[in-house]
XYZ file of C-alpha atoms in Angstrom:
678
model
C -91.340 -80.336 -92.557
C -88.948 -80.429 -89.593
C -86.672 -83.455 -89.518
C -87.741 -85.982 -86.858
C -84.202 -85.992 -85.435
C -84.473 -82.228 -84.873
C -87.872 -82.557 -83.196
C -86.489 -85.169 -80.809
C -83.377 -83.061 -80.179
C -85.398 -79.968 -79.237
C -87.676 -81.950 -76.935
C -84.726 -83.674 -75.235
C -82.818 -80.412 -74.868
C -85.777 -78.624 -73.301
C -86.321 -81.442 -70.801
C -82.662 -81.579 -69.817
C -82.252 -77.813 -69.698
C -85.371 -77.149 -67.630
C -83.991 -79.028 -64.605
C -81.113 -77.195 -62.846
C -79.698 -80.477 -61.560
C -78.792 -81.344 -65.149
C -77.141 -78.146 -66.314
C -77.001 -74.429 -65.629
C -78.555 -71.633 -67.662
C -77.062 -71.532 -71.183
C -74.685 -74.285 -70.099
C -73.853 -77.351 -72.141
C -74.996 -78.356 -75.597
C -76.786 -81.204 -77.339
C -76.833 -82.579 -80.867
C -78.470 -84.998 -83.264
C -77.314 -86.463 -86.568
C -79.616 -87.294 -89.438
C -80.162 -87.267 -93.169
C -81.846 -84.764 -95.441
C -82.011 -84.252 -99.176
C -79.453 -81.833 -100.594
C -81.534 -79.225 -102.460
C -78.736 -78.787 -105.003
C -78.023 -82.414 -105.937
C -81.215 -84.103 -104.807
C -79.040 -86.676 -103.035
C -79.202 -87.616 -99.341
C -76.729 -85.726 -97.144
C -75.665 -86.373 -93.544
C -76.105 -83.442 -91.198
C -75.515 -82.665 -87.529
C -77.746 -80.246 -85.655
C -76.064 -78.822 -82.542
C -77.033 -76.126 -80.077
C -75.450 -72.887 -81.235
C -73.144 -70.583 -79.345
C -74.750 -68.811 -76.383
C -78.093 -70.633 -76.507
C -79.982 -72.122 -73.569
C -81.084 -75.760 -73.585
C -84.213 -75.125 -71.548
C -85.598 -72.687 -74.118
C -83.851 -74.003 -77.238
C -85.796 -73.820 -80.495
C -84.900 -74.880 -84.018
C -83.531 -71.428 -84.883
C -80.990 -71.841 -82.065
C -79.350 -74.814 -83.785
C -76.246 -74.725 -85.957
C -76.622 -77.075 -88.952
C -73.463 -78.565 -90.448
C -72.541 -81.129 -93.105
C -70.927 -84.138 -91.493
C -68.734 -84.987 -94.481
C -67.099 -81.568 -94.359
C -66.784 -81.630 -90.561
C -65.065 -85.015 -90.653
C -62.756 -83.764 -93.389
C -61.449 -81.147 -90.945
C -59.639 -83.944 -89.096
C -57.187 -84.166 -91.988
C -56.328 -80.453 -91.876
C -56.398 -79.895 -88.111
C -53.208 -77.931 -87.332
C -52.976 -78.884 -83.627
C -53.870 -77.431 -80.237
C -51.741 -74.322 -80.727
C -54.104 -73.223 -83.499
C -57.407 -74.361 -82.002
C -59.134 -71.047 -82.615
C -58.850 -71.469 -86.368
C -61.110 -74.516 -86.231
C -64.136 -72.570 -85.032
C -63.813 -70.334 -88.083
C -63.529 -73.483 -90.196
C -66.953 -74.635 -88.959
C -68.466 -71.783 -90.974
C -67.376 -73.596 -94.126
C -69.234 -76.702 -92.991
C -72.603 -75.020 -92.567
C -75.568 -76.351 -94.498
C -77.994 -73.986 -96.168
C -78.491 -70.855 -94.119
C -76.660 -72.643 -91.317
C -78.773 -71.455 -88.387
C -77.024 -70.264 -85.224
C -73.288 -69.656 -84.899
C -71.431 -72.923 -84.128
C -70.002 -73.158 -80.622
C -66.537 -74.258 -79.556
C -67.987 -77.670 -78.613
C -69.231 -78.427 -82.131
C -66.329 -80.809 -82.816
C -67.317 -82.971 -79.844
C -70.754 -83.505 -81.362
C -69.723 -83.924 -84.948
C -66.777 -86.271 -84.432
C -68.231 -88.621 -81.800
C -69.692 -91.628 -83.622
C -73.152 -91.545 -82.077
C -76.448 -90.283 -83.438
C -77.156 -88.208 -80.323
C -74.699 -86.492 -77.951
C -75.262 -84.475 -74.758
C -72.623 -82.299 -73.109
C -73.859 -80.994 -69.746
C -72.669 -79.180 -66.635
C -74.462 -80.889 -63.724
C -73.315 -80.016 -60.221
C -72.901 -83.684 -59.318
C -70.832 -84.414 -62.422
C -68.615 -81.356 -61.976
C -68.101 -82.304 -58.313
C -66.474 -85.546 -59.480
C -64.711 -83.710 -62.308
C -63.108 -81.248 -59.846
C -62.242 -83.775 -57.131
C -58.518 -84.215 -56.568
C -58.887 -87.946 -57.234
C -61.596 -87.587 -59.860
C -60.192 -90.271 -62.150
C -60.209 -92.885 -59.397
C -63.691 -91.826 -58.277
C -64.979 -92.138 -61.834
C -63.860 -95.773 -61.963
C -65.272 -96.475 -58.505
C -68.633 -94.890 -59.215
C -69.248 -95.909 -62.818
C -66.976 -98.860 -63.525
C -66.119 -99.021 -67.223
C -69.364 -97.377 -68.386
C -67.989 -93.855 -67.937
C -64.445 -92.861 -68.918
C -62.327 -90.140 -67.331
C -60.989 -87.421 -69.642
C -58.220 -85.253 -68.149
C -58.791 -81.491 -68.334
C -58.475 -80.113 -71.809
C -59.669 -76.725 -72.982
C -62.856 -77.050 -75.060
C -62.108 -77.304 -78.756
C -61.310 -79.572 -81.684
C -58.744 -81.694 -79.836
C -61.228 -82.408 -77.055
C -63.658 -83.570 -79.732
C -60.982 -85.902 -81.128
C -60.214 -87.194 -77.618
C -63.842 -88.048 -76.859
C -64.362 -89.579 -80.297
C -61.391 -91.858 -79.618
C -62.727 -92.819 -76.190
C -66.099 -93.689 -77.711
C -64.396 -95.819 -80.368
C -62.069 -97.647 -77.945
C -64.686 -98.182 -75.212
C -67.813 -99.608 -76.880
C -69.294 -100.405 -73.471
C -69.098 -96.760 -72.338
C -72.105 -94.441 -72.336
C -70.218 -91.243 -71.579
C -67.299 -89.373 -70.017
C -66.406 -87.257 -67.030
C -64.455 -84.277 -68.353
C -61.870 -83.273 -65.747
C -62.582 -79.844 -64.235
C -65.482 -79.315 -66.593
C -68.592 -81.515 -66.875
C -69.966 -84.643 -68.537
C -70.643 -85.942 -72.032
C -73.014 -88.815 -72.869
C -74.289 -90.357 -76.086
C -76.790 -92.777 -77.567
C -78.060 -94.169 -80.827
C -81.483 -92.714 -80.117
C -82.482 -89.456 -78.474
C -84.117 -91.418 -75.672
C -80.947 -93.449 -75.062
C -78.732 -90.354 -74.964
C -81.028 -88.639 -72.462
C -81.260 -91.787 -70.358
C -77.461 -92.126 -70.262
C -77.017 -88.439 -69.342
C -79.480 -88.713 -66.469
C -77.935 -91.971 -65.288
C -74.493 -90.343 -65.001
C -75.919 -87.310 -63.207
C -78.080 -89.282 -60.789
C -75.440 -91.927 -60.103
C -72.865 -89.264 -59.227
C -75.378 -87.483 -56.983
C -76.321 -90.728 -55.217
C -72.657 -91.556 -54.578
C -72.018 -88.111 -53.098
C -75.118 -88.393 -50.902
C -74.090 -91.821 -49.637
C -70.368 -91.239 -49.171
C -70.118 -87.501 -48.558
C -68.931 -86.025 -45.279
C -71.473 -84.664 -42.829
C -69.726 -81.256 -42.884
C -68.128 -80.875 -46.323
C -67.428 -77.184 -45.678
C -66.009 -77.839 -42.233
C -67.494 -77.015 -38.825
C -69.608 -73.964 -38.143
C -67.628 -70.730 -37.872
C -68.568 -68.894 -34.700
C -70.396 -65.642 -35.414
C -70.842 -66.309 -39.130
C -74.293 -67.902 -39.041
C -77.265 -66.413 -40.866
C -78.876 -63.357 -39.322
C -82.643 -63.503 -38.638
C -84.730 -62.752 -41.738
C -85.577 -59.118 -40.973
C -82.069 -58.189 -39.844
C -80.555 -60.034 -42.807
C -82.563 -58.134 -45.400
C -82.132 -54.831 -43.580
C -78.356 -55.246 -43.593
C -78.430 -56.320 -47.244
C -80.333 -53.145 -48.130
C -77.994 -50.999 -46.030
C -74.927 -52.427 -47.812
C -76.387 -52.498 -51.328
C -75.264 -49.024 -52.411
C -71.699 -49.616 -51.238
C -71.563 -53.006 -52.895
C -72.832 -51.635 -56.191
C -70.245 -48.872 -56.125
C -67.591 -51.560 -55.644
C -68.884 -53.695 -58.505
C -69.268 -50.610 -60.736
C -65.867 -48.960 -60.312
C -64.917 -49.794 -63.903
C -68.390 -49.668 -65.449
C -71.946 -49.525 -64.070
C -73.687 -52.839 -63.452
C -77.039 -54.088 -62.217
C -77.222 -56.318 -59.146
C -79.064 -59.322 -57.767
C -79.336 -60.378 -54.134
C -80.049 -63.830 -52.762
C -80.072 -65.246 -49.247
C -80.427 -68.822 -50.460
C -79.868 -71.171 -47.490
C -77.042 -72.931 -49.361
C -75.156 -69.654 -49.670
C -75.676 -68.846 -46.002
C -74.549 -72.343 -44.996
C -71.379 -72.004 -47.081
C -70.517 -68.646 -45.507
C -71.225 -69.964 -42.008
C -68.655 -72.761 -42.378
C -64.968 -72.732 -41.497
C -63.636 -73.703 -44.923
C -65.425 -71.034 -46.954
C -62.439 -68.620 -47.140
C -60.161 -71.356 -48.548
C -62.725 -72.653 -51.017
C -63.792 -69.224 -52.229
C -60.145 -68.310 -52.843
C -59.704 -71.399 -55.042
C -62.312 -70.021 -57.400
C -64.669 -71.784 -59.762
C -63.640 -74.432 -62.288
C -66.206 -75.108 -65.007
C -65.650 -72.584 -67.832
C -69.338 -71.659 -67.848
C -69.029 -70.754 -64.162
C -66.039 -68.436 -64.112
C -66.907 -66.742 -67.393
C -69.932 -65.354 -65.552
C -68.651 -65.116 -61.983
C -65.009 -64.131 -62.568
C -62.421 -66.539 -61.268
C -63.287 -65.888 -57.625
C -65.581 -63.744 -55.482
C -64.916 -60.936 -53.053
C -65.682 -62.249 -49.552
C -66.263 -59.980 -46.560
C -64.122 -61.378 -43.747
C -66.218 -60.062 -40.849
C -68.797 -61.893 -38.727
C -72.505 -61.574 -39.428
C -73.172 -59.085 -36.634
C -70.477 -56.624 -37.740
C -71.937 -53.137 -37.974
C -72.844 -51.626 -41.311
C -70.189 -48.952 -40.795
C -67.438 -51.497 -40.078
C -68.599 -53.648 -42.983
C -68.517 -50.714 -45.405
C -65.013 -49.723 -44.310
C -63.718 -53.270 -44.646
C -65.425 -53.805 -48.005
C -63.651 -50.733 -49.366
C -60.301 -52.155 -48.244
C -61.076 -55.574 -49.679
C -62.104 -54.010 -52.972
C -58.717 -52.391 -53.407
C -57.024 -55.708 -52.612
C -59.342 -57.547 -55.019
C -58.542 -55.164 -57.852
C -54.815 -55.502 -57.244
C -55.118 -59.284 -57.114
C -57.122 -59.409 -60.351
C -54.644 -57.108 -62.081
C -51.891 -59.466 -60.937
C -53.815 -62.447 -62.336
C -54.112 -60.661 -65.664
C -50.473 -59.549 -65.744
C -49.163 -63.030 -64.866
C -51.069 -64.739 -67.632
C -51.565 -62.224 -70.426
C -49.648 -62.543 -73.666
C -48.989 -59.780 -76.206
C -52.062 -60.812 -78.197
C -54.418 -61.160 -75.198
C -57.527 -58.953 -75.183
C -57.336 -55.932 -72.887
C -58.363 -56.425 -69.276
C -62.165 -56.265 -69.044
C -62.344 -54.739 -65.590
C -61.008 -55.686 -62.185
C -64.177 -55.447 -60.086
C -65.856 -58.521 -58.580
C -68.965 -60.045 -60.150
C -69.808 -61.910 -56.924
C -69.671 -60.440 -53.409
C -70.347 -62.681 -50.414
C -71.378 -61.258 -47.031
C -71.505 -63.718 -44.097
C -74.888 -63.891 -42.396
C -76.450 -61.867 -45.219
C -75.976 -63.665 -48.530
C -74.683 -63.176 -52.055
C -74.731 -60.138 -54.348
C -74.063 -60.776 -58.039
C -73.616 -58.249 -60.836
C -73.879 -57.985 -64.601
C -74.802 -55.814 -67.560
C -78.506 -56.354 -66.857
C -80.657 -58.013 -64.234
C -80.803 -61.358 -66.002
C -77.026 -61.502 -66.355
C -76.609 -60.568 -62.682
C -79.170 -63.147 -61.562
C -77.640 -65.888 -63.694
C -74.159 -65.060 -62.372
C -75.508 -65.673 -58.870
C -77.088 -68.941 -60.001
C -73.733 -70.027 -61.435
C -71.925 -69.282 -58.196
C -74.554 -71.283 -56.362
C -73.735 -74.098 -58.799
C -70.087 -73.646 -57.838
C -70.967 -73.920 -54.149
C -72.830 -77.149 -54.880
C -69.786 -78.430 -56.776
C -67.473 -77.572 -53.879
C -69.832 -79.319 -51.473
C -69.782 -82.502 -53.534
C -66.046 -82.489 -54.217
C -65.143 -81.739 -50.600
C -67.646 -84.331 -49.417
C -65.959 -87.240 -51.186
C -62.462 -85.853 -51.831
C -60.796 -82.429 -52.042
C -61.934 -79.657 -54.345
C -59.233 -79.077 -56.985
C -60.305 -76.713 -59.781
C -58.279 -76.097 -62.918
C -55.330 -73.764 -62.427
C -55.444 -70.038 -63.016
C -53.460 -70.171 -66.276
C -56.170 -72.350 -67.818
C -58.882 -70.117 -66.431
C -57.201 -67.112 -67.970
C -56.834 -68.804 -71.357
C -60.599 -69.282 -71.440
C -61.649 -65.996 -69.825
C -59.482 -64.042 -72.271
C -59.902 -66.391 -75.196
C -60.099 -64.673 -78.571
C -63.275 -66.668 -79.195
C -64.844 -65.295 -76.019
C -63.856 -61.798 -77.105
C -65.520 -62.433 -80.470
C -68.683 -63.608 -78.710
C -68.749 -60.408 -76.638
C -68.284 -58.360 -79.794
C -71.396 -59.979 -81.270
C -73.553 -58.736 -78.403
C -76.094 -56.085 -79.409
C -75.373 -52.440 -78.614
C -76.763 -51.604 -75.159
C -79.882 -49.447 -75.011
C -79.484 -45.834 -73.806
C -80.560 -46.548 -70.207
C -78.933 -49.982 -69.867
C -77.640 -50.658 -66.294
C -79.824 -47.850 -64.877
C -82.376 -48.553 -62.157
C -85.482 -46.408 -61.756
C -88.021 -45.951 -58.953
C -91.265 -44.355 -60.168
C -93.887 -43.392 -57.603
C -97.592 -43.400 -58.391
C -96.785 -45.575 -61.387
C -99.643 -48.087 -61.561
C -101.503 -45.891 -64.070
C -101.421 -42.698 -66.082
C -98.259 -40.629 -66.309
C -96.288 -42.813 -63.909
C -97.031 -46.005 -65.821
C -96.141 -44.329 -69.124
C -92.827 -43.163 -67.642
C -91.997 -46.618 -66.284
C -92.887 -48.190 -69.627
C -90.653 -45.794 -71.560
C -87.709 -46.161 -69.183
C -87.919 -49.960 -69.414
C -88.137 -49.787 -73.206
C -84.889 -47.797 -73.166
C -83.107 -50.473 -71.124
C -83.695 -49.455 -67.501
C -84.871 -51.733 -64.711
C -87.966 -50.192 -63.140
C -89.707 -50.391 -59.788
C -93.354 -49.354 -59.913
C -94.429 -47.975 -56.542
C -98.090 -47.304 -55.828
C -100.522 -47.255 -52.929
C -102.268 -50.233 -54.529
C -99.731 -53.087 -54.558
C -101.876 -55.349 -56.749
C -102.212 -52.629 -59.391
C -98.494 -51.930 -59.203
C -97.682 -55.590 -59.772
C -100.110 -55.830 -62.689
C -98.565 -52.755 -64.282
C -95.073 -54.210 -63.818
C -96.140 -57.514 -65.379
C -97.397 -55.628 -68.429
C -93.971 -54.024 -68.845
C -91.869 -57.167 -68.511
C -90.765 -60.035 -66.303
C -89.131 -59.638 -62.886
C -85.754 -59.041 -64.525
C -87.219 -55.836 -65.976
C -89.956 -54.524 -63.687
C -91.332 -55.148 -60.212
C -94.337 -53.635 -58.479
C -94.384 -52.645 -54.818
C -96.697 -50.895 -52.375
C -95.605 -47.467 -51.192
C -97.324 -44.708 -49.244
C -95.153 -41.677 -49.943
C -96.569 -39.822 -46.935
C -95.067 -42.397 -44.562
C -91.349 -42.107 -43.833
C -90.930 -45.794 -43.013
C -92.890 -46.853 -46.098
C -90.711 -44.669 -48.317
C -87.530 -46.168 -46.865
C -89.015 -49.629 -47.387
C -89.657 -48.771 -51.050
C -86.064 -47.651 -51.566
C -84.828 -50.785 -49.772
C -87.037 -52.948 -51.978
C -85.572 -51.242 -55.041
C -81.942 -51.836 -54.102
C -82.677 -55.448 -53.137
C -84.493 -56.050 -56.431
C -81.870 -54.560 -58.756
C -78.813 -53.776 -56.653
C -79.069 -50.004 -56.512
C -80.865 -46.891 -57.723
C -80.109 -44.311 -60.442
C -83.346 -42.622 -61.471
C -86.027 -41.312 -59.094
C -89.335 -40.091 -60.500
C -91.475 -38.160 -58.026
C -94.836 -38.663 -59.693
C -97.239 -39.737 -56.930
C -100.017 -37.215 -56.528
C -103.686 -36.362 -56.195
C -105.772 -33.300 -56.920
C -108.527 -31.495 -55.048
C -110.299 -28.820 -57.089
C -111.775 -26.383 -54.584
C -112.089 -22.657 -54.102
C -110.220 -21.008 -51.240
C -113.254 -20.781 -48.952
C -114.161 -24.402 -49.603
C -110.661 -25.763 -48.986
C -110.350 -27.318 -45.530
C -107.213 -27.722 -43.483
C -107.538 -31.467 -44.097
C -107.619 -30.821 -47.859
C -104.519 -28.661 -47.600
C -102.637 -31.183 -45.463
C -103.562 -34.134 -47.690
C -102.412 -32.339 -50.830
C -99.117 -31.281 -49.256
C -98.478 -34.593 -47.516
C -98.703 -36.577 -50.746
C -96.794 -34.283 -53.090
C -94.615 -31.832 -51.143
C -93.783 -34.029 -48.164
C -93.902 -37.222 -50.233
C -91.423 -35.890 -52.800
C -89.131 -34.715 -50.004
C -89.208 -38.125 -48.287
C -88.559 -40.029 -51.513
C -85.765 -37.698 -52.606
C -84.074 -37.812 -49.204
C -84.138 -41.609 -48.935
C -82.983 -42.016 -52.534
C -80.217 -39.417 -52.193
C -78.490 -41.515 -49.530
C -78.197 -44.354 -52.054
C -77.190 -42.109 -54.950
C -74.429 -40.454 -52.937
C -73.026 -43.720 -51.566
C -72.995 -45.371 -54.995
C -70.940 -42.532 -56.478
C -72.512 -43.073 -59.897
C -74.418 -39.805 -60.193
C -78.113 -40.132 -60.975
C -81.309 -38.345 -61.896
C -84.162 -37.074 -59.748
C -87.159 -35.903 -61.755
C -90.223 -34.174 -60.308
C -93.492 -34.380 -62.217
C -94.683 -30.933 -61.248
C -97.287 -29.020 -63.279
C -97.850 -25.922 -65.330
C -99.901 -24.939 -62.261
C -96.630 -24.397 -60.405
C -96.389 -21.263 -62.593
C -99.936 -20.650 -63.813
C -102.516 -19.167 -61.454
C -105.948 -20.629 -62.099
C -109.212 -20.526 -60.156
C -110.387 -23.017 -57.522
C -107.001 -24.710 -57.197
C -105.244 -23.275 -54.139
C -104.069 -26.471 -52.434
C -102.992 -28.284 -55.606
C -101.155 -25.398 -57.248
C -99.416 -24.355 -54.034
C -98.022 -27.810 -53.478
C -96.901 -27.997 -57.114
C -95.021 -24.731 -56.591
C -93.414 -26.372 -53.540
C -92.285 -29.305 -55.688
C -90.960 -26.948 -58.348
C -88.743 -25.186 -55.846
C -87.569 -28.496 -54.397
C -86.107 -29.126 -57.856
C -84.006 -25.967 -57.643
C -82.947 -26.559 -54.045
C -81.916 -30.185 -54.618
C -80.157 -29.374 -57.892
C -77.992 -26.933 -55.930
C -77.340 -29.421 -53.124
C -76.798 -32.682 -55.011
C -74.800 -31.367 -57.945
C -71.481 -32.043 -56.232
C -72.357 -35.755 -56.249
C -73.147 -35.780 -59.965
C -76.881 -36.054 -59.293
C -79.070 -34.044 -61.671
C -82.443 -32.774 -60.458
C -85.009 -31.573 -62.979
C -88.751 -31.156 -63.345
C -91.529 -31.612 -65.867
C -94.458 -29.180 -66.023
C -97.326 -30.890 -67.857
C -100.670 -29.350 -68.675
C -103.747 -31.365 -67.743
C -103.233 -34.974 -68.843
C -106.731 -36.368 -69.056
C -106.522 -39.659 -70.940
C -105.227 -42.531 -68.835
C -104.947 -40.367 -65.734
C -105.895 -41.842 -62.383
C -106.253 -38.315 -60.973
C -108.726 -37.176 -63.601
C -110.664 -40.437 -63.446
C -110.981 -40.041 -59.669
C -113.194 -36.945 -59.777
C -110.696 -34.203 -60.533
C -111.726 -34.263 -64.213
C -115.387 -33.700 -63.430
C -114.582 -30.797 -61.121
C -112.214 -29.110 -63.572
C -114.759 -29.594 -66.365
C -117.363 -27.874 -64.207
C -114.983 -24.981 -63.539
C -114.462 -24.472 -67.274
C -118.075 -25.176 -68.246
C -117.430 -28.127 -70.565
C -118.481 -31.769 -70.593
C -116.038 -34.042 -68.766
C -115.471 -36.167 -71.878
C -114.445 -32.988 -73.735
C -111.983 -31.774 -71.124
C -108.919 -33.018 -73.004
C -110.062 -31.231 -76.156
C -110.715 -28.083 -74.130
C -107.211 -28.131 -72.693
C -105.792 -28.661 -76.188
C -107.661 -25.730 -77.697
C -106.339 -23.269 -75.139
C -102.718 -24.145 -76.008
C -100.567 -22.546 -78.660
C -100.079 -25.840 -80.511
C -103.721 -26.981 -80.133
C -102.552 -30.438 -79.095
C -103.728 -32.636 -76.265
C -101.033 -33.724 -73.797
C -100.869 -37.477 -73.202
C -98.948 -39.521 -70.582
C -96.501 -40.654 -73.268
C -95.483 -37.042 -73.947
C -94.460 -36.608 -70.328
C -92.595 -39.917 -70.479
C -90.683 -38.697 -73.533
C -89.461 -35.647 -71.632
C -88.396 -37.782 -68.652
C -86.378 -40.044 -70.928
C -84.565 -37.117 -72.512
C -83.704 -35.679 -69.095
C -82.262 -39.034 -67.987
C -80.380 -39.712 -71.210
C -76.810 -38.800 -72.070
C -78.089 -36.045 -74.336
C -78.838 -33.840 -71.296
C -75.932 -34.961 -69.140
C -75.070 -31.344 -68.321
C -78.563 -30.137 -67.427
C -79.819 -29.715 -63.875
C -82.301 -27.390 -62.169
C -84.432 -27.240 -65.306
C -88.217 -27.395 -65.671
C -89.463 -28.602 -69.045
C -92.984 -27.549 -70.007
C -94.972 -30.357 -71.613
C -98.150 -28.360 -72.084
C -98.423 -27.816 -75.861
C -97.781 -24.130 -75.162
C -99.560 -22.324 -72.335
C -98.324 -18.749 -72.522
C -99.361 -17.962 -68.958
C -97.103 -20.795 -67.762
C -94.011 -19.722 -69.674
C -90.913 -19.892 -67.497
C -89.450 -16.440 -66.960
């Protein structure tokens, strides 16, 4: 049976973590102390349960807790070697674990174990950090909270900080918590309810003070020309800049992006003080570990042209990289980890919004959320004082902490298509859906484009949440609709790497029965549609400078001549030659262009279910339900081709295993001799 203290801890943590005013994603930690029976001795033993390293309070479960013996934790006080050897203490926590121990203990474990209170909360609320980063934060703490909250000067998280807070708790029995300079808040209580109540009181009291006493324009007056663009123009400019911005953020290694035009971001960028404040960087360790110490800020007004913005962004990127290298060189020691890359994680564009980047969509999105937290902190600190974050040497010590390096080393190996972004047309069912599903399973972010937006969104939801897959409407015969689909892709995930031309339909008619309308419809959807999608996507692929893959789902009919199929087979032959033409043209940009030639894929196919199956069955003189078996029996391998088989071939083409292959058509037809490539 779960200990009651643990049940209360999980419930409290989830409540606190689910409200962004209390703490940011994966920010802060909570704990509870209690007694259990030692299974070895049968005697009662005091334990502390504390959120483990890297966990999130809002979704915390029991398996995310580290479980330690209090007697052994307290014994560490007698062997603590001092702040110069802080890192050794985290390793020492492993020798305090109880039983299987649960999650890995975090750097803040000492704070929870050493403070003499049954329940402890350490949080990163915007209002609390605003006071913590104010130039006169200590004085403000006394003014706002009296003697119920005690100021703690900045100290890097670790064992000594735990000792400091334990001492404050002991010497200030009237206090319910602390403001940690440059960092956040800590509160405690003898019951879970009391600890939560004290945490919320500190957060809400700080917020109320800022609201009452803050300046009307904490970021300064409006900066002429830097106001938000109208909605349509704002998103159009964001889409037009996305490829350039991703190339900037990916110079060292490819990343996925997230875009937001949150009004608070736009307000910040429209104000006179934003260049000064952005240059100061973030302060809370949780912030700058995800956002880098400061963002790249475009220093042009909102109505600057895309061309001028791109040129200036390229210049600013070079300056940013040099500045970050200087930051590393000034602060690195011989035993510091190697530089992890000098590209920005946050790029701010006045009038447009914020672009954030990371190893996957969730990481990119959360980085943006953290910088929004930082903007809120700056607003509060500037409103009642002056924003004064910790200095760069302290930031560096945390960013390049050996413990942070160890945490990164514990991350799972990325999947083969991690950081890659795919647009799949005609993907709400059949082959397209199977391709999107496989690409997502291999780590890619996928955009499912289909004529039927509702079906596209349902298919995306089956694959994953919005950090993995999104569904959009797209008519590939319409030039504007195709451009809108590409724009939606780069706004959803920051860029584009993989393009799957799969949208199609089939009309099974003899030559004399095929109308001009039939011919035009077939060619508009597949030949023209593939051309439009490839052209719009190529602009992004070229600007990003990251290479890419364009894959055409053609057909064995691009080679094989069968009866009653003139319009369909001719347009498939068109697509097949587009592969060769584009492979020749896009190779210099590192873009590979290949094709798949499936045989008839009956099961799960929207085309076959829409009447094509019945017509082909009639041509071959078999029952429609037996068409798949018929196709299988005419192949060399006697195997039916399924959507998943086509998806497998697409994955291989887009993987590193075929990094040197372009202009190829892969038959996925179980062996149709008449369709052999010659």
